[in-house]
Amino acid sequence: MKGRILVYSIVGCPHCKKAKSTLEDLKLPYTEVSLDSYVDTVREAVHEKTGSRTVPQVFFNATLIGGNDDLQKLITEDRPRFDQLVEDVTNNEPPEDAPQVPDESLRQKDNEGEVDFSCEKDEDAKLVDALKASGIIKAHSYLLLFSNKNTFTGKEFVDWIVEHRSLGGREEGIEVGKRLLEKGFFHVIKGHPTDVFTDSENLCRLFEHDDCAALNSGLVSDCEPRPASELSESLRKLILSIYNDHLSKDGKSVDYKGIASSSTFEKYVKATGELTRLQIEEASVEEKLAFFINVYNALVIHGNVKMGAPHTLWQRYKFFNYVSYIIGGHRYSLQDIENGVLRSNRKAVGGITLPFRKADPRLKVALEKPEPLIHFALVCGAKSCPPIKTYSAEGIYDLLKVAAEAFLESDDGCKVIPEKNEIHLSRIFKWYREDFGSNDQEAAKWAMEHMGESQKKTDFEKIVAGGQFRVVYMHYDWSVNSQH
């Protein structure tokens, strides 16, 4: 082949996988450019070249085919033109105006999917190992019939640490206890105060001994805690790489059993232990956005591996309310992350109560105001994906805007029907309408303002300028997200 078929993709994109599989079945060699391996300027150059914010984007020499849906339609509905394009790449070298493979100097320095599991051990983690072997952790009875398993009192800890460390007195022992509590190794489960260690009969328990359904329950990292954004990006990249390796060629199914039995997934699960002692309260808004979006998306895949993909309404309710991680000593379900943190403690769809009550310590982590753009980073159920799978605090709002443009560019996100003066929007705009405006018209205008320049946006603006238009909310295909 003298010419070149170029496929722009990202890791973990089922639509990219399907497009590549189709080309392979037709025995057409292609060059793949994974945009998440290059600096942002490469992604922007592809946007300028294609006018699209989504991947895959397929070129036959200088001719833009478009996404996977466009490729499939070309093959099935316009075979003569497809055969002509194949003939062109077979016999002709790429012309000057054809897109080029990015220079190697534009590759990002970090390696996709790698997590550094070797770290300098926290000295206090060694102390906790000694505590677990000390014999003071045991069941403490109360009311004759009940007991708190795997606990120790503040007084017992001080007695032990003074002797174990040969400290000068109980005050020094109390300071060690305060430090371990502040670093998230244990918490006070009975007695007052609960947020401060005291030399008393207050009962304490190591977080790893809590009886909890969180997917990282019982896991505590021995490492010095990493910055939140760095940890979340590492976790997200690793699980995306695992997911991509177990995605079927047609992009329609995932071998979750295969993921569960892989040694790489075991490493991922071990790495989630770093979340348990993470300090996130003092992080900036940008850091919280990037951290919780990455963790949410990784947790969805982890939940699918452990529980299976939800299909019914009841299964979805259980999935989003029970699939969770321990983060900084507190349990966060998918529902807690989306509605409690990222939507600034707003009720879930169909919810009666707020995710976090007034005394809930997780309220300190919640954003001060909701961020509507998160809905397009947490969901990818369209026929194409935004060219971003992992988010960083730096430039987070620009990345979220790209995700919103990509979502609204697809027909699953928005359709404009000029002849009927109708705007068809994803049901996301109905379920979370208060995030986008006080009524359907305001939600539609929000969508219009966040679209990329296109004929669809031009038609949208004309309809809105006319003043009289109808908003229709489209059916939401849950099966896409449950599989992908």
Tab-separated table of N, CA, C and O in Angstrom, residues 339-456:
chain	number	residue	atom	x	y	z
A	339	ASN	N	-23.299	13.043	43.133
A	339	ASN	CA	-24.286	13.990	43.668
A	339	ASN	C	-23.833	14.690	44.946
A	339	ASN	O	-24.182	15.844	45.164
A	340	GLY	N	-23.049	13.997	45.771
A	340	GLY	CA	-22.577	14.608	47.006
A	340	GLY	C	-21.419	15.551	46.790
A	340	GLY	O	-21.441	16.696	47.242
A	341	VAL	N	-20.406	15.097	46.048
A	341	VAL	CA	-19.189	15.894	45.861
A	341	VAL	C	-19.293	16.807	44.643
A	341	VAL	O	-19.220	18.033	44.761
A	342	LEU	N	-19.454	16.211	43.470
A	342	LEU	CA	-19.341	16.979	42.226
A	342	LEU	C	-20.548	17.865	41.954
A	342	LEU	O	-20.427	18.887	41.269
A	343	ARG	N	-21.725	17.492	42.479
A	343	ARG	CA	-22.919	18.325	42.298
A	343	ARG	C	-23.225	19.140	43.556
A	343	ARG	O	-24.327	19.666	43.711
A	344	SER	N	-22.249	19.242	44.448
A	344	SER	CA	-22.380	20.091	45.629
A	344	SER	C	-23.565	19.694	46.498
A	344	SER	O	-24.364	20.529	46.909
A	345	ASN	N	-23.669	18.377	46.759
A	345	ASN	CA	-24.677	17.839	47.669
A	345	ASN	C	-26.113	18.104	47.210
A	345	ASN	O	-26.961	18.568	47.967
A	346	ARG	N	-26.372	17.769	45.965
A	346	ARG	CA	-27.739	17.839	45.443
A	346	ARG	C	-28.349	16.439	45.411
A	346	ARG	O	-27.626	15.438	45.294
A	347	LYS	N	-29.665	16.367	45.496
A	347	LYS	CA	-30.352	15.083	45.500
A	347	LYS	C	-30.082	14.318	44.206
A	347	LYS	O	-30.008	14.904	43.126
A	348	ALA	N	-29.976	12.995	44.332
A	348	ALA	CA	-29.815	12.145	43.159
A	348	ALA	C	-31.120	12.099	42.377
A	348	ALA	O	-32.186	12.500	42.894
A	349	VAL	N	-31.070	11.615	41.155
A	349	VAL	CA	-32.285	11.456	40.358
A	349	VAL	C	-33.246	10.536	41.113
A	349	VAL	O	-32.887	9.413	41.471
A	350	GLY	N	-34.433	11.037	41.392
A	350	GLY	CA	-35.416	10.254	42.141
A	350	GLY	C	-35.145	10.197	43.628
A	350	GLY	O	-35.854	9.508	44.375
A	351	GLY	N	-34.114	10.898	44.090
A	351	GLY	CA	-33.754	10.854	45.507
A	351	GLY	C	-34.677	11.698	46.374
A	351	GLY	O	-35.266	12.677	45.911
A	352	ILE	N	-34.773	11.318	47.636
A	352	ILE	CA	-35.621	12.034	48.596
A	352	ILE	C	-34.770	12.891	49.521
A	352	ILE	O	-35.148	13.996	49.886
A	353	THR	N	-33.617	12.371	49.914
A	353	THR	CA	-32.745	13.080	50.851
A	353	THR	C	-31.443	13.494	50.172
A	353	THR	O	-31.077	12.970	49.117
A	354	LEU	N	-30.746	14.424	50.792
A	354	LEU	CA	-29.448	14.849	50.298
A	354	LEU	C	-28.419	13.749	50.564
A	354	LEU	O	-28.534	13.014	51.548
A	355	PRO	N	-27.424	13.616	49.721
A	355	PRO	CA	-26.407	12.584	49.942
A	355	PRO	C	-25.700	12.721	51.293
A	355	PRO	O	-25.472	11.735	51.985
A	356	PHE	N	-25.337	13.962	51.649
A	356	PHE	CA	-24.612	14.206	52.890
A	356	PHE	C	-25.461	15.056	53.836
A	356	PHE	O	-25.964	16.111	53.445
A	357	ARG	N	-25.615	14.606	55.068
A	357	ARG	CA	-26.324	15.406	56.072
A	357	ARG	C	-25.382	16.466	56.655
A	357	ARG	O	-24.186	16.467	56.398
A	358	LYS	N	-25.961	17.355	57.484
A	358	LYS	CA	-25.199	18.502	57.978
A	358	LYS	C	-23.944	18.105	58.733
A	358	LYS	O	-22.911	18.773	58.633
A	359	ALA	N	-23.998	17.031	59.509
A	359	ALA	CA	-22.847	16.641	60.319
A	359	ALA	C	-21.889	15.706	59.588
A	359	ALA	O	-20.881	15.287	60.155
A	360	ASP	N	-22.183	15.392	58.339
A	360	ASP	CA	-21.356	14.457	57.581
A	360	ASP	C	-20.003	15.094	57.262
A	360	ASP	O	-19.943	16.155	56.626
A	361	PRO	N	-18.900	14.475	57.682
A	361	PRO	CA	-17.577	15.070	57.418
A	361	PRO	C	-17.249	15.171	55.920
A	361	PRO	O	-16.396	15.965	55.529
A	362	ARG	N	-17.949	14.411	55.085
A	362	ARG	CA	-17.692	14.467	53.643
A	362	ARG	C	-18.176	15.782	53.023
A	362	ARG	O	-17.784	16.117	51.897
A	363	LEU	N	-19.013	16.516	53.759
A	363	LEU	CA	-19.458	17.822	53.273
A	363	LEU	C	-18.286	18.773	53.060
A	363	LEU	O	-18.337	19.658	52.200
A	364	LYS	N	-17.225	18.588	53.845
A	364	LYS	CA	-16.050	19.450	53.708
A	364	LYS	C	-15.344	19.209	52.373
A	364	LYS	O	-14.599	20.056	51.888
A	365	VAL	N	-15.579	18.047	51.787
A	365	VAL	CA	-14.941	17.689	50.524
A	365	VAL	C	-15.779	18.144	49.333
A	365	VAL	O	-15.252	18.415	48.254
A	366	ALA	N	-17.100	18.253	49.526
A	366	ALA	CA	-18.006	18.602	48.422
A	366	ALA	C	-17.656	19.957	47.815
A	366	ALA	O	-17.201	20.878	48.511
A	367	LEU	N	-17.859	20.088	46.493
A	367	LEU	CA	-17.646	21.371	45.836
A	367	LEU	C	-18.620	22.408	46.382
A	367	LEU	O	-19.730	22.079	46.791
A	368	GLU	N	-18.211	23.671	46.381
A	368	GLU	CA	-19.068	24.725	46.897
A	368	GLU	C	-20.270	24.966	45.998
A	368	GLU	O	-21.331	25.378	46.449
A	369	LYS	N	-20.124	24.725	44.698
A	369	LYS	CA	-21.248	24.850	43.771
A	369	LYS	C	-21.154	23.750	42.726
A	369	LYS	O	-20.065	23.262	42.412
A	370	PRO	N	-22.291	23.317	42.185
A	370	PRO	CA	-22.275	22.213	41.222
A	370	PRO	C	-21.550	22.588	39.935
A	370	PRO	O	-21.560	23.747	39.541
A	371	GLU	N	-20.948	21.604	39.304
A	371	GLU	CA	-20.291	21.822	38.020
A	371	GLU	C	-21.025	21.000	36.949
A	371	GLU	O	-20.846	19.782	36.863
A	372	PRO	N	-21.864	21.632	36.124
A	372	PRO	CA	-22.649	20.897	35.126
A	372	PRO	C	-21.804	20.106	34.132
A	372	PRO	O	-22.243	19.069	33.627
A	373	LEU	N	-20.597	20.570	33.856
A	373	LEU	CA	-19.770	19.911	32.853
A	373	LEU	C	-19.361	18.490	33.233
A	373	LEU	O	-18.968	17.699	32.374
A	374	ILE	N	-19.475	18.147	34.522
A	374	ILE	CA	-19.043	16.806	34.948
A	374	ILE	C	-19.890	15.716	34.315
A	374	ILE	O	-19.442	14.579	34.154
A	375	HIS	N	-21.129	16.037	33.924
A	375	HIS	CA	-22.017	15.012	33.364
A	375	HIS	C	-21.478	14.423	32.066
A	375	HIS	O	-21.808	13.296	31.712
A	376	PHE	N	-20.633	15.160	31.378
A	376	PHE	CA	-20.121	14.698	30.087
A	376	PHE	C	-18.760	14.032	30.231
A	376	PHE	O	-18.244	13.455	29.285
A	377	ALA	N	-18.196	14.099	31.434
A	377	ALA	CA	-16.958	13.385	31.722
A	377	ALA	C	-17.255	12.044	32.382
A	377	ALA	O	-16.466	11.109	32.288
A	378	LEU	N	-18.401	11.950	33.061
A	378	LEU	CA	-18.759	10.723	33.764
A	378	LEU	C	-19.481	9.735	32.873
A	378	LEU	O	-19.573	8.559	33.184
A	379	VAL	N	-20.024	10.184	31.771
A	379	VAL	CA	-20.832	9.323	30.915
A	379	VAL	C	-20.284	9.329	29.500
A	379	VAL	O	-20.012	10.386	28.948
A	380	CYS	N	-20.118	8.161	28.903
A	380	CYS	CA	-19.765	8.069	27.484
A	380	CYS	C	-20.610	6.970	26.869
A	380	CYS	O	-20.170	5.835	26.735
A	381	GLY	N	-21.840	7.291	26.513
A	381	GLY	CA	-22.728	6.303	25.932
A	381	GLY	C	-23.056	6.609	24.495
A	381	GLY	O	-23.942	6.011	23.912
A	382	ALA	N	-22.361	7.585	23.917
A	382	ALA	CA	-22.658	7.982	22.544
A	382	ALA	C	-21.940	7.080	21.554
A	382	ALA	O	-21.211	6.170	21.930
A	383	LYS	N	-22.143	7.354	20.252
A	383	LYS	CA	-21.525	6.534	19.214
A	383	LYS	C	-20.056	6.882	19.024
A	383	LYS	O	-19.346	6.221	18.301
A	384	SER	N	-19.626	7.948	19.663
A	384	SER	CA	-18.221	8.333	19.663
A	384	SER	C	-17.860	8.771	21.068
A	384	SER	O	-18.731	9.042	21.885
A	385	CYS	N	-16.572	8.833	21.361
A	385	CYS	CA	-16.117	9.234	22.696
A	385	CYS	C	-15.359	10.552	22.624
A	385	CYS	O	-14.711	10.832	21.615
A	386	PRO	N	-15.402	11.345	23.700
A	386	PRO	CA	-14.527	12.509	23.743
A	386	PRO	C	-13.086	12.025	23.747
A	386	PRO	O	-12.793	10.949	24.267
A	387	PRO	N	-12.165	12.808	23.169
A	387	PRO	CA	-10.780	12.351	23.046
A	387	PRO	C	-10.005	12.469	24.348
A	387	PRO	O	-8.806	12.734	24.350
A	388	ILE	N	-10.677	12.301	25.473
A	388	ILE	CA	-10.059	12.405	26.786
A	388	ILE	C	-10.618	11.275	27.629
A	388	ILE	O	-11.825	11.057	27.643
A	389	LYS	N	-9.761	10.552	28.299
A	389	LYS	CA	-10.227	9.505	29.201
A	389	LYS	C	-9.737	9.719	30.624
A	389	LYS	O	-10.280	9.179	31.558
A	390	THR	N	-8.671	10.507	30.775
A	390	THR	CA	-8.118	10.780	32.092
A	390	THR	C	-7.950	12.283	32.242
A	390	THR	O	-7.463	12.944	31.331
A	391	TYR	N	-8.353	12.801	33.386
A	391	TYR	CA	-8.382	14.248	33.586
A	391	TYR	C	-7.312	14.674	34.585
A	391	TYR	O	-7.038	13.980	35.562
A	392	SER	N	-6.717	15.833	34.327
A	392	SER	CA	-5.726	16.403	35.234
A	392	SER	C	-6.225	17.756	35.715
A	392	SER	O	-7.023	18.414	35.040
A	393	ALA	N	-5.756	18.157	36.881
A	393	ALA	CA	-6.220	19.415	37.467
A	393	ALA	C	-5.861	20.612	36.588
A	393	ALA	O	-6.647	21.548	36.442
A	394	GLU	N	-4.688	20.550	35.987
A	394	GLU	CA	-4.253	21.647	35.113
A	394	GLU	C	-5.111	21.665	33.848
A	394	GLU	O	-5.180	20.684	33.117
A	395	GLY	N	-5.789	22.764	33.614
A	395	GLY	CA	-6.630	22.889	32.432
A	395	GLY	C	-7.891	22.047	32.484
A	395	GLY	O	-8.460	21.713	31.441
A	396	ILE	N	-8.375	21.724	33.685
A	396	ILE	CA	-9.526	20.820	33.830
A	396	ILE	C	-10.765	21.366	33.130
A	396	ILE	O	-11.512	20.618	32.495
A	397	TYR	N	-10.997	22.680	33.203
A	397	TYR	CA	-12.218	23.231	32.599
A	397	TYR	C	-12.165	23.150	31.068
A	397	TYR	O	-13.184	22.883	30.431
A	398	ASP	N	-10.990	23.348	30.499
A	398	ASP	CA	-10.855	23.197	29.049
A	398	ASP	C	-11.133	21.753	28.634
A	398	ASP	O	-11.801	21.495	27.621
A	399	LEU	N	-10.635	20.793	29.428
A	399	LEU	CA	-10.868	19.378	29.128
A	399	LEU	C	-12.346	19.029	29.236
A	399	LEU	O	-12.895	18.279	28.414
A	400	LEU	N	-13.018	19.583	30.253
A	400	LEU	CA	-14.443	19.308	30.435
A	400	LEU	C	-15.273	19.914	29.309
A	400	LEU	O	-16.271	19.326	28.870
A	401	LYS	N	-14.859	21.073	28.835
A	401	LYS	CA	-15.577	21.700	27.714
A	401	LYS	C	-15.433	20.865	26.444
A	401	LYS	O	-16.372	20.741	25.657
A	402	VAL	N	-14.254	20.283	26.247
A	402	VAL	CA	-14.051	19.396	25.099
A	402	VAL	C	-14.975	18.189	25.203
A	402	VAL	O	-15.589	17.767	24.212
A	403	ALA	N	-15.087	17.624	26.412
A	403	ALA	CA	-15.970	16.472	26.620
A	403	ALA	C	-17.424	16.840	26.334
A	403	ALA	O	-18.165	16.063	25.730
A	404	ALA	N	-17.836	18.040	26.753
A	404	ALA	CA	-19.212	18.489	26.503
A	404	ALA	C	-19.448	18.678	25.008
A	404	ALA	O	-20.494	18.274	24.474
A	405	GLU	N	-18.499	19.297	24.316
A	405	GLU	CA	-18.633	19.484	22.861
A	405	GLU	C	-18.760	18.142	22.149
A	405	GLU	O	-19.573	17.984	21.228
A	406	ALA	N	-17.943	17.183	22.567
A	406	ALA	CA	-17.980	15.865	21.940
A	406	ALA	C	-19.331	15.189	22.157
A	406	ALA	O	-19.892	14.577	21.242
A	407	PHE	N	-19.866	15.306	23.355
A	407	PHE	CA	-21.161	14.700	23.668
A	407	PHE	C	-22.274	15.337	22.848
A	407	PHE	O	-23.112	14.654	22.251
A	408	LEU	N	-22.284	16.659	22.786
A	408	LEU	CA	-23.345	17.368	22.076
A	408	LEU	C	-23.202	17.246	20.561
A	408	LEU	O	-24.165	17.419	19.827
A	409	GLU	N	-22.005	16.937	20.111
A	409	GLU	CA	-21.770	16.737	18.688
A	409	GLU	C	-22.469	15.471	18.186
A	409	GLU	O	-22.914	15.391	17.045
A	410	SER	N	-22.580	14.473	19.069
A	410	SER	CA	-23.194	13.202	18.676
A	410	SER	C	-24.716	13.321	18.705
A	410	SER	O	-25.288	14.129	19.437
A	411	ASP	N	-25.380	12.482	17.927
A	411	ASP	CA	-26.849	12.474	17.907
A	411	ASP	C	-27.420	11.929	19.204
A	411	ASP	O	-28.594	12.173	19.517
A	412	ASP	N	-26.624	11.170	19.956
A	412	ASP	CA	-27.093	10.698	21.256
A	412	ASP	C	-27.188	11.845	22.261
A	412	ASP	O	-27.944	11.767	23.227
A	413	GLY	N	-26.409	12.886	22.050
A	413	GLY	CA	-26.422	14.027	22.963
A	413	GLY	C	-27.410	15.092	22.564
A	413	GLY	O	-28.107	15.669	23.411
A	414	CYS	N	-27.493	15.359	21.258
A	414	CYS	CA	-28.358	16.449	20.787
A	414	CYS	C	-28.699	16.264	19.311
A	414	CYS	O	-27.843	15.912	18.507
A	415	LYS	N	-29.966	16.489	18.988
A	415	LYS	CA	-30.428	16.537	17.607
A	415	LYS	C	-31.208	17.835	17.404
A	415	LYS	O	-31.940	18.267	18.298
A	416	VAL	N	-31.048	18.428	16.246
A	416	VAL	CA	-31.776	19.654	15.915
A	416	VAL	C	-32.688	19.363	14.726
A	416	VAL	O	-32.215	18.880	13.685
A	417	ILE	N	-33.970	19.646	14.891
A	417	ILE	CA	-34.952	19.386	13.830
A	417	ILE	C	-35.539	20.729	13.386
A	417	ILE	O	-36.572	21.186	13.906
A	418	PRO	N	-34.892	21.421	12.424
A	418	PRO	CA	-35.314	22.774	12.040
A	418	PRO	C	-36.747	22.837	11.536
A	418	PRO	O	-37.484	23.783	11.855
A	419	GLU	N	-37.172	21.854	10.722
A	419	GLU	CA	-38.503	21.905	10.125
A	419	GLU	C	-39.629	21.805	11.157
A	419	GLU	O	-40.762	22.199	10.901
A	420	LYS	N	-39.298	21.294	12.369
A	420	LYS	CA	-40.304	21.180	13.435
A	420	LYS	C	-40.053	22.153	14.579
A	420	LYS	O	-40.807	22.168	15.549
A	421	ASN	N	-38.999	22.954	14.456
A	421	ASN	CA	-38.602	23.842	15.550
A	421	ASN	C	-38.409	23.056	16.860
A	421	ASN	O	-38.830	23.487	17.932
A	422	GLU	N	-37.749	21.916	16.733
A	422	GLU	CA	-37.546	21.042	17.890
A	422	GLU	C	-36.065	20.848	18.182
A	422	GLU	O	-35.245	20.722	17.273
A	423	ILE	N	-35.759	20.828	19.478
A	423	ILE	CA	-34.425	20.501	19.967
A	423	ILE	C	-34.556	19.197	20.742
A	423	ILE	O	-35.302	19.125	21.721
A	424	HIS	N	-33.860	18.171	20.307
A	424	HIS	CA	-33.884	16.885	21.004
A	424	HIS	C	-32.609	16.753	21.831
A	424	HIS	O	-31.503	16.797	21.277
A	425	LEU	N	-32.774	16.608	23.145
A	425	LEU	CA	-31.625	16.531	24.049
A	425	LEU	C	-31.584	15.186	24.773
A	425	LEU	O	-32.619	14.543	24.977
A	426	SER	N	-30.382	14.805	25.177
A	426	SER	CA	-30.220	13.609	25.999
A	426	SER	C	-31.032	13.766	27.281
A	426	SER	O	-31.210	14.867	27.803
A	427	ARG	N	-31.490	12.648	27.819
A	427	ARG	CA	-32.269	12.688	29.066
A	427	ARG	C	-31.449	13.186	30.246
A	427	ARG	O	-31.994	13.537	31.290
A	428	ILE	N	-30.141	13.226	30.091
A	428	ILE	CA	-29.292	13.798	31.139
A	428	ILE	C	-29.747	15.214	31.464
A	428	ILE	O	-29.748	15.638	32.624
A	429	PHE	N	-30.175	15.962	30.438
A	429	PHE	CA	-30.613	17.348	30.647
A	429	PHE	C	-31.947	17.406	31.394
A	429	PHE	O	-32.265	18.430	32.017
A	430	LYS	N	-32.714	16.349	31.337
A	430	LYS	CA	-33.973	16.298	32.086
A	430	LYS	C	-33.728	15.840	33.518
A	430	LYS	O	-34.243	16.428	34.468
A	431	TRP	N	-32.945	14.776	33.668
A	431	TRP	CA	-32.674	14.248	35.000
A	431	TRP	C	-31.976	15.274	35.888
A	431	TRP	O	-32.252	15.361	37.082
A	432	TYR	N	-31.061	16.021	35.316
A	432	TYR	CA	-30.254	16.973	36.100
A	432	TYR	C	-30.564	18.414	35.673
A	432	TYR	O	-29.671	19.254	35.638
A	433	ARG	N	-31.821	18.677	35.380
A	433	ARG	CA	-32.168	19.971	34.794
A	433	ARG	C	-31.756	21.151	35.654
A	433	ARG	O	-31.348	22.195	35.147
A	434	GLU	N	-31.833	21.015	36.982
A	434	GLU	CA	-31.477	22.148	37.843
A	434	GLU	C	-30.013	22.549	37.676
A	434	GLU	O	-29.631	23.674	38.000
A	435	ASP	N	-29.189	21.634	37.147
A	435	ASP	CA	-27.784	21.971	36.904
A	435	ASP	C	-27.625	22.840	35.656
A	435	ASP	O	-26.618	23.539	35.506
A	436	PHE	N	-28.614	22.772	34.757
A	436	PHE	CA	-28.506	23.462	33.465
A	436	PHE	C	-29.431	24.664	33.322
A	436	PHE	O	-29.292	25.441	32.392
A	437	GLY	N	-30.384	24.814	34.223
A	437	GLY	CA	-31.320	25.935	34.138
A	437	GLY	C	-32.622	25.604	34.852
A	437	GLY	O	-32.839	24.478	35.287
A	438	SER	N	-33.486	26.605	34.957
A	438	SER	CA	-34.733	26.429	35.711
A	438	SER	C	-35.848	25.811	34.874
A	438	SER	O	-36.878	25.415	35.409
A	439	ASN	N	-35.671	25.737	33.553
A	439	ASN	CA	-36.711	25.150	32.706
A	439	ASN	C	-36.073	24.534	31.449
A	439	ASN	O	-34.863	24.629	31.243
A	440	ASP	N	-36.906	23.925	30.621
A	440	ASP	CA	-36.404	23.238	29.424
A	440	ASP	C	-35.691	24.189	28.472
A	440	ASP	O	-34.662	23.840	27.865
A	441	GLN	N	-36.221	25.402	28.339
A	441	GLN	CA	-35.633	26.366	27.406
A	441	GLN	C	-34.234	26.789	27.859
A	441	GLN	O	-33.319	26.922	27.039
A	442	GLU	N	-34.067	26.996	29.170
A	442	GLU	CA	-32.746	27.372	29.670
A	442	GLU	C	-31.741	26.229	29.516
A	442	GLU	O	-30.574	26.457	29.206
A	443	ALA	N	-32.218	25.001	29.716
A	443	ALA	CA	-31.347	23.840	29.526
A	443	ALA	C	-30.892	23.753	28.070
A	443	ALA	O	-29.725	23.464	27.784
A	444	ALA	N	-31.820	24.015	27.153
A	444	ALA	CA	-31.494	23.979	25.726
A	444	ALA	C	-30.471	25.064	25.382
A	444	ALA	O	-29.521	24.825	24.623
A	445	LYS	N	-30.635	26.252	25.947
A	445	LYS	CA	-29.697	27.342	25.671
A	445	LYS	C	-28.310	27.015	26.233
A	445	LYS	O	-27.293	27.360	25.631
A	446	TRP	N	-28.282	26.345	27.397
A	446	TRP	CA	-26.999	25.929	27.965
A	446	TRP	C	-26.297	24.993	26.984
A	446	TRP	O	-25.095	25.133	26.724
A	447	ALA	N	-27.056	24.038	26.457
A	447	ALA	CA	-26.483	23.095	25.498
A	447	ALA	C	-25.952	23.826	24.267
A	447	ALA	O	-24.848	23.546	23.785
A	448	MET	N	-26.721	24.773	23.766
A	448	MET	CA	-26.318	25.527	22.575
A	448	MET	C	-25.007	26.276	22.825
A	448	MET	O	-24.101	26.284	21.977
A	449	GLU	N	-24.889	26.910	23.981
A	449	GLU	CA	-23.702	27.706	24.300
A	449	GLU	C	-22.448	26.848	24.472
A	449	GLU	O	-21.328	27.352	24.379
A	450	HIS	N	-22.639	25.549	24.729
A	450	HIS	CA	-21.489	24.678	24.967
A	450	HIS	C	-21.198	23.746	23.794
A	450	HIS	O	-20.396	22.819	23.921
A	451	MET	N	-21.827	23.996	22.653
A	451	MET	CA	-21.555	23.218	21.455
A	451	MET	C	-20.378	23.807	20.686
A	451	MET	O	-20.132	25.010	20.741
A	452	GLY	N	-19.684	22.948	19.965
A	452	GLY	CA	-18.643	23.427	19.083
A	452	GLY	C	-19.259	24.008	17.819
A	452	GLY	O	-20.419	23.741	17.495
A	453	GLU	N	-18.492	24.819	17.101
A	453	GLU	CA	-19.007	25.425	15.867
A	453	GLU	C	-19.312	24.341	14.838
A	453	GLU	O	-18.464	23.500	14.541
A	454	SER	N	-20.522	24.352	14.325
A	454	SER	CA	-20.950	23.338	13.353
A	454	SER	C	-22.271	23.784	12.746
A	454	SER	O	-22.900	24.743	13.203
A	455	GLN	N	-22.699	23.062	11.713
A	455	GLN	CA	-23.992	23.347	11.108
A	455	GLN	C	-25.115	23.094	12.106
A	455	GLN	O	-26.112	23.818	12.127
A	456	LYS	N	-24.915	22.084	12.944
A	456	LYS	CA	-25.929	21.786	13.964
A	456	LYS	C	-26.114	22.981	14.899
A	456	LYS	O	-27.238	23.363	15.219
